[in-house]
C-alpha cells in the first residue's frame, strides 16, 4: 500500500510520507519491517518489499538506500525489478542488518559509519531460497527466517560485521536441528539469551545458541516445551501456527497465532497466564500478524488483519542497576485484589512479599 510510514512518539501517532520510489512501480509500497536504533530512539529504519531501506532521523527521511547507493540489489519478482527488503534489525552496536529478497547476496549490513557490506552465503539457501525477518542476537549471531519451508539461517560475523572473511553460517531445519516444522514465521530472543522460534507447529526454543557452531555437537538444537494439559502431556501450542513472539520486561512470552488470537505465557513456557481472542477480549481478530511492546509503559500492541489494538500490560522494562524502586498501589490494603506492581528492579531480582 502507498500509505507511507507511521510511528508513535511520546504517545502521539505521526505519519511520514515515503516520497518517490526508485523503480518502475508507481509510489513506494509494502513496508514490511521497522527497527529502532538502540543507541538513538530518534533513528529509525523501514524496509520496503519493493523499494529498499528508508532511514529516518527525528521523523524525517534522511536516506533512501537502493542499489544505486548501497550493496542492495534488484531482482525481478512481482512483474518488474524491485529491491525487496523483508527484514531489518539494529544490533546492540547500532549496525543495521538487512535482508534482500531474491538477491544474489541476501544478507547485508549498514555500519554506524554509513558503510555497507554484503554477505556471500554461497548456495546455503538453494536455488529458490530467500531471507525475510532478521534478528540480531545479543551474542552477535544474526538469525533470519528462510520462508516457504526453508527453516532458519544463523550467521556468525565473528564480531567484525564489515569483514566477511572470518564469517560462518548454518541453516537449521527439522532434519538438522530438530525444529517442529521447517516453516518458521518468527524469531525472538528472550532475556536469558534463549532463542524462541515460531513455526506452523507451535514454538520451539534454542536454549544453547552457542552450540550451533561447536564442532561435534550431538543432539537437537531446538526443543519443544512439554506441558501438562487436562492430565495429558503435550507440546506447547503444537497445533497453532505461531506468527509472532514478543518478550516483556518479566521475560514472559506474548505469542500471536494465525487462527487462535494471542497467548501470554510464563517465562519458561510451562504455564499459560492469559488467552486473548476476538470473542473473549477487545482483540480485533484471531489472526494476529504481529505484536510489539512499549517497554517503558508496558503497553502491548496487537497488529491484526482488522487493524491495531493495544492493552496495558503489567511488565515494564528492567533496569541494569537498581537505584529507585516504586510499588503501586502503596500501601497495599488487605482487601486489595488487583495486580501489585514493583517497578525499577534489575533483571533477575528477588522480591520478598511479607505481612507485618
Short mmCIF file of C-alpha atoms in Angstrom, two decimals:
data_model
loop_
_atom_site.label_atom_id
_atom_site.label_comp_id
_atom_site.label_asym_id
_atom_site.label_seq_id
_atom_site.Cartn_x
_atom_site.Cartn_y
_atom_site.Cartn_z
CA UNK A 1 0.00 0.00 0.00
CA UNK A 2 1.06 3.61 -0.54
CA UNK A 3 0.28 4.99 2.93
CA UNK A 4 3.87 5.69 3.90
CA UNK A 5 5.29 5.11 7.38
CA UNK A 6 3.83 5.57 10.84
CA UNK A 7 5.26 5.85 14.33
CA UNK A 8 4.17 6.61 17.86
CA UNK A 9 6.27 9.28 19.58
CA UNK A 10 5.52 10.41 23.16
CA UNK A 11 2.02 8.97 22.87
CA UNK A 12 1.17 10.68 19.58
CA UNK A 13 0.91 8.97 16.20
CA UNK A 14 2.90 10.55 13.38
CA UNK A 15 2.80 9.92 9.63
CA UNK A 16 5.86 10.12 7.39
CA UNK A 17 5.37 10.26 3.63
CA UNK A 18 7.76 7.98 1.73
CA UNK A 19 8.24 10.22 -1.29
CA UNK A 20 9.03 8.96 -4.76
CA UNK A 21 10.19 5.41 -5.47
CA UNK A 22 13.31 4.38 -7.35
CA UNK A 23 11.91 1.71 -9.66
CA UNK A 24 9.22 1.42 -12.32
CA UNK A 25 6.45 0.78 -9.77
CA UNK A 26 4.48 3.96 -9.05
CA UNK A 27 4.80 5.08 -5.43
CA UNK A 28 6.50 3.30 -2.54
CA UNK A 29 4.64 0.24 -1.32
CA UNK A 30 4.65 -2.65 1.12
CA UNK A 31 6.64 -1.61 4.17
CA UNK A 32 7.44 -4.98 5.71
CA UNK A 33 9.78 -4.20 8.61
CA UNK A 34 10.87 -1.47 11.00
CA UNK A 35 13.69 -1.23 13.55
CA UNK A 36 14.63 1.44 16.11
CA UNK A 37 18.30 2.13 16.80
CA UNK A 38 19.04 1.07 20.43
CA UNK A 39 21.63 3.86 20.64
CA UNK A 40 19.27 6.60 19.37
CA UNK A 41 15.46 6.21 19.57
CA UNK A 42 15.01 9.02 17.01
CA UNK A 43 16.94 6.95 14.45
CA UNK A 44 14.59 4.50 12.72
CA UNK A 45 14.77 2.41 9.54
CA UNK A 46 11.93 0.96 7.47
CA UNK A 47 12.16 -1.78 4.85
CA UNK A 48 10.01 -1.82 1.71
CA UNK A 49 9.31 -5.03 -0.21
CA UNK A 50 9.73 -3.06 -3.43
CA UNK A 51 11.95 -0.06 -2.74
CA UNK A 52 14.80 -0.81 -0.35
CA UNK A 53 15.52 0.86 3.00
CA UNK A 54 14.36 4.24 4.30
CA UNK A 55 16.39 5.86 7.07
CA UNK A 56 14.68 8.38 9.36
CA UNK A 57 16.08 10.76 11.96
CA UNK A 58 13.73 12.86 14.06
CA UNK A 59 10.75 11.81 11.96
CA UNK A 60 12.29 12.87 8.64
CA UNK A 61 13.63 10.69 5.80
CA UNK A 62 17.37 11.35 5.58
CA UNK A 63 18.39 8.45 3.32
CA UNK A 64 16.74 6.12 0.83
CA UNK A 65 19.00 3.13 0.19
CA UNK A 66 18.69 1.40 -3.18
CA UNK A 67 21.15 -0.43 -5.48
CA UNK A 68 22.43 3.00 -6.52
CA UNK A 69 23.88 3.86 -3.09
CA UNK A 70 24.24 0.54 -1.22
CA UNK A 71 25.13 -3.13 -1.69
CA UNK A 72 21.43 -3.97 -2.08
CA UNK A 73 20.38 -5.27 -5.49
CA UNK A 74 17.22 -5.60 -7.53
CA UNK A 75 15.54 -8.84 -8.50
CA UNK A 76 12.74 -9.48 -10.96
CA UNK A 77 9.68 -10.55 -8.99
CA UNK A 78 6.08 -9.41 -8.98
CA UNK A 79 6.35 -8.49 -12.65
CA UNK A 80 9.21 -5.99 -12.54
CA UNK A 81 12.66 -5.38 -10.99
CA UNK A 82 12.33 -4.45 -7.29
CA UNK A 83 14.60 -4.03 -4.27
CA UNK A 84 12.83 -6.27 -1.79
CA UNK A 85 13.59 -5.83 1.90
CA UNK A 86 11.58 -8.14 4.16
CA UNK A 87 13.57 -7.75 7.36
CA UNK A 88 15.92 -5.40 9.15
CA UNK A 89 17.22 -5.12 12.69
CA UNK A 90 19.74 -2.99 14.55
CA UNK A 91 22.28 -4.91 16.61
CA UNK A 92 23.48 -3.78 20.04
CA UNK A 93 26.30 -1.74 18.47
CA UNK A 94 23.98 0.19 16.17
CA UNK A 95 24.76 -1.70 12.93
CA UNK A 96 21.71 -2.34 10.75
CA UNK A 97 21.23 -5.87 9.36
CA UNK A 98 19.08 -6.10 6.23
CA UNK A 99 17.67 -9.00 4.19
CA UNK A 100 17.43 -8.51 0.42
CA UNK A 101 14.84 -10.80 -1.15
CA UNK A 102 15.74 -12.92 -4.19
CA UNK A 103 19.11 -11.18 -4.49
CA UNK A 104 22.43 -12.86 -5.12
CA UNK A 105 23.60 -11.68 -1.68
CA UNK A 106 20.57 -11.99 0.62
CA UNK A 107 22.09 -10.53 3.81
CA UNK A 108 23.64 -7.06 4.21
CA UNK A 109 24.84 -4.78 6.99
CA UNK A 110 24.98 -0.99 7.25
CA UNK A 111 27.61 0.07 9.78
CA UNK A 112 27.35 3.00 12.17
CA UNK A 113 29.93 4.72 9.92
CA UNK A 114 27.48 4.57 6.99
CA UNK A 115 29.30 1.80 5.09
CA UNK A 116 27.57 -1.21 3.50
CA UNK A 117 28.77 -4.82 3.27
CA UNK A 118 27.13 -7.86 1.62
CA UNK A 119 27.32 -11.40 3.00
CA UNK A 120 28.01 -14.07 0.37
CA UNK A 121 26.16 -17.20 1.54
CA UNK A 122 27.08 -19.32 -1.48
CA UNK A 123 24.38 -21.93 -2.13
CA UNK A 124 23.23 -22.12 1.51
CA UNK A 125 19.67 -21.10 0.59
CA UNK A 126 19.39 -23.20 -2.57
CA UNK A 127 18.11 -22.01 -5.91
CA UNK A 128 14.72 -20.73 -4.69
CA UNK A 129 15.52 -19.68 -1.12
CA UNK A 130 15.47 -16.12 0.19
CA UNK A 131 15.50 -14.37 3.58
CA UNK A 132 12.77 -12.40 5.29
CA UNK A 133 12.68 -11.45 9.01
CA UNK A 134 16.11 -10.91 10.58
CA UNK A 135 17.10 -10.63 14.25
CA UNK A 136 20.45 -9.60 15.71
CA UNK A 137 21.03 -11.54 18.94
CA UNK A 138 22.98 -10.11 21.86
CA UNK A 139 25.79 -12.66 21.44
CA UNK A 140 26.48 -11.32 17.93
CA UNK A 141 24.74 -14.05 15.91
CA UNK A 142 22.34 -12.94 13.17
CA UNK A 143 19.17 -15.03 12.77
CA UNK A 144 16.98 -14.87 9.65
CA UNK A 145 13.82 -16.67 8.53
CA UNK A 146 14.04 -18.65 5.28
CA UNK A 147 10.39 -18.56 4.09
CA UNK A 148 8.46 -21.30 2.32
CA UNK A 149 9.77 -24.14 4.46
CA UNK A 150 13.46 -23.30 4.42
CA UNK A 151 13.99 -23.18 8.18
CA UNK A 152 16.32 -20.61 9.78
CA UNK A 153 19.70 -19.17 8.87
CA UNK A 154 22.14 -18.42 11.71
CA UNK A 155 25.04 -16.18 10.69
CA UNK A 156 28.15 -15.50 12.80
CA UNK A 157 30.03 -12.34 11.73
CA UNK A 158 32.73 -13.17 14.30
CA UNK A 159 32.49 -9.72 15.85
CA UNK A 160 33.60 -7.99 12.63
CA UNK A 161 30.48 -7.17 10.55
CA UNK A 162 32.43 -5.40 7.80
CA UNK A 163 34.98 -8.23 7.37
CA UNK A 164 33.24 -11.23 5.80
CA UNK A 165 36.41 -13.35 5.50
CA UNK A 166 36.07 -14.84 9.01
CA UNK A 167 32.30 -15.41 9.00
CA UNK A 168 30.39 -18.67 9.38
CA UNK A 169 26.76 -19.75 8.98
CA UNK A 170 24.38 -22.66 9.48
CA UNK A 171 20.88 -23.50 8.28
CA UNK A 172 18.63 -25.02 10.97
CA UNK A 173 15.80 -27.29 9.83
CA UNK A 174 13.67 -30.12 11.16
CA UNK A 175 16.30 -32.58 9.97
CA UNK A 176 19.45 -30.75 11.07
CA UNK A 177 18.28 -29.12 14.32
CA UNK A 178 15.05 -30.76 15.45
CA UNK A 179 12.66 -27.93 14.53
CA UNK A 180 8.99 -28.99 14.86
CA UNK A 181 8.47 -27.63 11.33
CA UNK A 182 10.64 -26.17 8.59
CA UNK A 183 8.02 -23.45 8.08
CA UNK A 184 9.32 -20.80 10.50
CA UNK A 185 7.46 -17.49 10.74
CA UNK A 186 9.22 -15.53 13.50
CA UNK A 187 12.28 -15.31 15.75
CA UNK A 188 12.74 -13.66 19.16
CA UNK A 189 15.46 -13.64 21.83
CA UNK A 190 14.41 -13.69 25.49
CA UNK A 191 16.15 -12.08 28.45
CA UNK A 192 18.14 -15.25 29.17
CA UNK A 193 19.62 -15.30 25.65
CA UNK A 194 17.40 -18.21 24.57
CA UNK A 195 16.03 -18.05 21.02
CA UNK A 196 12.30 -18.64 20.53
CA UNK A 197 11.14 -19.70 17.06
CA UNK A 198 7.52 -19.55 15.94
CA UNK A 199 6.61 -22.31 13.47
CA UNK A 200 3.47 -23.69 11.89
CA UNK A 201 3.61 -26.45 14.55
CA UNK A 202 3.97 -24.24 17.59
CA UNK A 203 7.01 -22.63 19.24
CA UNK A 204 10.47 -24.11 19.66
CA UNK A 205 13.35 -22.89 21.83
CA UNK A 206 17.10 -22.96 21.20
CA UNK A 207 18.36 -23.00 24.79
CA UNK A 208 22.05 -23.07 23.90
CA UNK A 209 22.70 -20.89 20.81
CA UNK A 210 26.46 -21.10 21.34
CA UNK A 211 26.34 -24.81 20.43
CA UNK A 212 25.32 -24.05 16.84
CA UNK A 213 28.91 -23.56 15.71
CA UNK A 214 30.54 -26.07 18.06
CA UNK A 215 32.25 -28.89 16.21
CA UNK A 216 30.94 -32.31 17.12
CA UNK A 217 27.79 -31.11 18.88
CA UNK A 218 25.45 -34.10 19.07
CA UNK A 219 21.75 -33.52 19.63
CA UNK A 220 18.82 -31.41 18.54
CA UNK A 221 19.45 -27.71 18.97
CA UNK A 222 15.75 -26.79 19.10
CA UNK A 223 13.34 -28.12 21.73
CA UNK A 224 9.58 -28.04 22.12
CA UNK A 225 8.12 -27.32 25.54
CA UNK A 226 6.31 -30.25 27.14
CA UNK A 227 3.31 -29.19 29.24
CA UNK A 228 0.52 -30.99 31.09
CA UNK A 229 -2.97 -30.30 29.78
CA UNK A 230 -6.04 -31.98 31.30
CA UNK A 231 -3.84 -34.71 32.73
CA UNK A 232 -2.11 -35.39 29.41
CA UNK A 233 1.37 -34.43 28.27
CA UNK A 234 1.62 -32.43 25.05
CA UNK A 235 3.80 -29.84 23.40
CA UNK A 236 3.02 -26.16 23.95
CA UNK A 237 0.65 -24.84 21.23
CA UNK A 238 1.71 -27.66 18.90
CA UNK A 239 -1.43 -27.26 16.75
CA UNK A 240 -1.04 -23.49 16.32
CA UNK A 241 0.62 -21.52 13.54
CA UNK A 242 2.75 -19.08 15.55
CA UNK A 243 3.06 -15.81 13.63
CA UNK A 244 4.87 -13.64 16.21
CA UNK A 245 6.56 -13.75 19.63
CA UNK A 246 7.44 -10.84 21.90
CA UNK A 247 9.21 -10.78 25.28
CA UNK A 248 8.12 -8.37 28.02
CA UNK A 249 10.14 -6.99 30.94
CA UNK A 250 9.29 -10.02 33.05
CA UNK A 251 10.64 -12.39 30.36
CA UNK A 252 7.10 -13.58 29.72
CA UNK A 253 6.20 -14.58 26.17
CA UNK A 254 3.41 -12.94 24.17
CA UNK A 255 2.58 -15.30 21.31
CA UNK A 256 0.38 -14.42 18.33
CA UNK A 257 -1.27 -17.09 16.19
CA UNK A 258 -2.92 -17.32 12.81
CA UNK A 259 -6.35 -18.52 13.99
CA UNK A 260 -6.48 -18.52 17.81
CA UNK A 261 -5.62 -15.00 18.87
CA UNK A 262 -2.79 -14.32 21.32
CA UNK A 263 -1.39 -16.09 24.36
CA UNK A 264 0.58 -14.81 27.35
CA UNK A 265 2.72 -17.50 28.94
CA UNK A 266 5.21 -17.63 31.79
CA UNK A 267 8.92 -17.12 31.15
CA UNK A 268 9.64 -20.87 30.94
CA UNK A 269 6.57 -21.55 28.78
CA UNK A 270 5.10 -24.09 31.20
CA UNK A 271 2.08 -22.10 32.38
CA UNK A 272 -0.47 -20.03 30.48
CA UNK A 273 -1.32 -16.68 32.07
CA UNK A 274 -3.95 -15.47 29.59
CA UNK A 275 -5.51 -16.23 26.22
CA UNK A 276 -6.94 -13.34 24.19
CA UNK A 277 -9.42 -13.92 21.37
CA UNK A 278 -11.84 -11.71 19.47
CA UNK A 279 -14.71 -13.36 21.34
CA UNK A 280 -13.28 -13.00 24.85
CA UNK A 281 -11.39 -9.68 24.64
CA UNK A 282 -11.17 -6.44 22.63
CA UNK A 283 -8.77 -8.18 20.22
CA UNK A 284 -10.00 -7.23 16.73
CA UNK A 285 -9.29 -10.57 15.05
CA UNK A 286 -7.96 -14.01 15.93
CA UNK A 287 -5.48 -13.66 13.06
CA UNK A 288 -2.60 -11.81 14.76
CA UNK A 289 0.13 -10.65 12.37
CA UNK A 290 2.48 -9.01 14.86
CA UNK A 291 2.94 -7.97 18.49
CA UNK A 292 5.01 -5.05 19.79
CA UNK A 293 5.64 -3.82 23.33
CA UNK A 294 6.35 -0.33 24.66
CA UNK A 295 8.76 -1.39 27.39
CA UNK A 296 8.56 1.98 29.10
CA UNK A 297 4.83 1.82 29.76
CA UNK A 298 4.20 -1.92 29.41
CA UNK A 299 1.61 -1.31 26.65
CA UNK A 300 1.26 -4.27 24.28
CA UNK A 301 0.19 -3.67 20.66
CA UNK A 302 -1.51 -6.34 18.55
CA UNK A 303 -1.44 -5.98 14.76
CA UNK A 304 -4.32 -8.00 13.27
CA UNK A 305 -5.97 -8.39 9.89
CA UNK A 306 -8.59 -5.89 11.10
CA UNK A 307 -6.25 -3.26 12.48
CA UNK A 308 -4.23 -2.34 15.56
CA UNK A 309 -5.32 -2.60 19.19
CA UNK A 310 -3.38 -2.26 22.43
CA UNK A 311 -3.60 -3.46 26.00
CA UNK A 312 -1.80 -2.13 29.07
CA UNK A 313 0.44 -4.93 30.33
CA UNK A 314 1.84 -5.33 33.83
CA UNK A 315 5.54 -5.72 33.00
CA UNK A 316 7.78 -2.77 32.10
CA UNK A 317 11.43 -2.96 31.14
CA UNK A 318 14.01 -3.87 33.76
CA UNK A 319 16.98 -1.70 34.69
CA UNK A 320 20.67 -2.64 34.74
CA UNK A 321 21.22 -1.42 38.30
CA UNK A 322 18.67 -0.68 41.00
CA UNK A 323 18.62 2.98 42.00
CA UNK A 324 14.95 3.58 42.77
CA UNK A 325 12.16 1.07 43.35
CA UNK A 326 8.50 2.04 43.33
CA UNK A 327 5.48 -0.03 44.39
CA UNK A 328 1.91 0.54 43.26
CA UNK A 329 -0.50 0.65 44.98
CA UNK A 330 1.21 1.86 48.11
CA UNK A 331 0.14 0.91 50.68
CA UNK A 332 -1.43 -2.38 49.60
CA UNK A 333 -4.59 -2.78 51.68
CA UNK A 334 -5.68 -6.17 52.97
CA UNK A 335 -8.79 -6.19 50.79
CA UNK A 336 -6.94 -5.29 47.55
CA UNK A 337 -7.36 -7.96 44.83
CA UNK A 338 -5.69 -6.42 41.75
CA UNK A 339 -2.12 -6.63 40.45
CA UNK A 340 0.72 -5.19 42.53
CA UNK A 341 3.50 -3.53 40.51
CA UNK A 342 7.11 -3.40 41.70
CA UNK A 343 8.95 -1.14 39.24
CA UNK A 344 12.65 -0.36 38.91
CA UNK A 345 14.03 -3.85 39.59
CA UNK A 346 17.09 -5.20 37.80
CA UNK A 347 16.50 -8.36 35.78
CA UNK A 348 16.82 -11.44 37.98
CA UNK A 349 15.99 -9.57 41.19
CA UNK A 350 14.29 -11.43 44.01
CA UNK A 351 11.28 -9.70 45.57
CA UNK A 352 10.07 -10.80 49.01
CA UNK A 353 6.45 -10.07 49.90
CA UNK A 354 5.67 -10.23 53.62
CA UNK A 355 2.97 -9.15 56.06
CA UNK A 356 3.59 -7.34 59.33
#
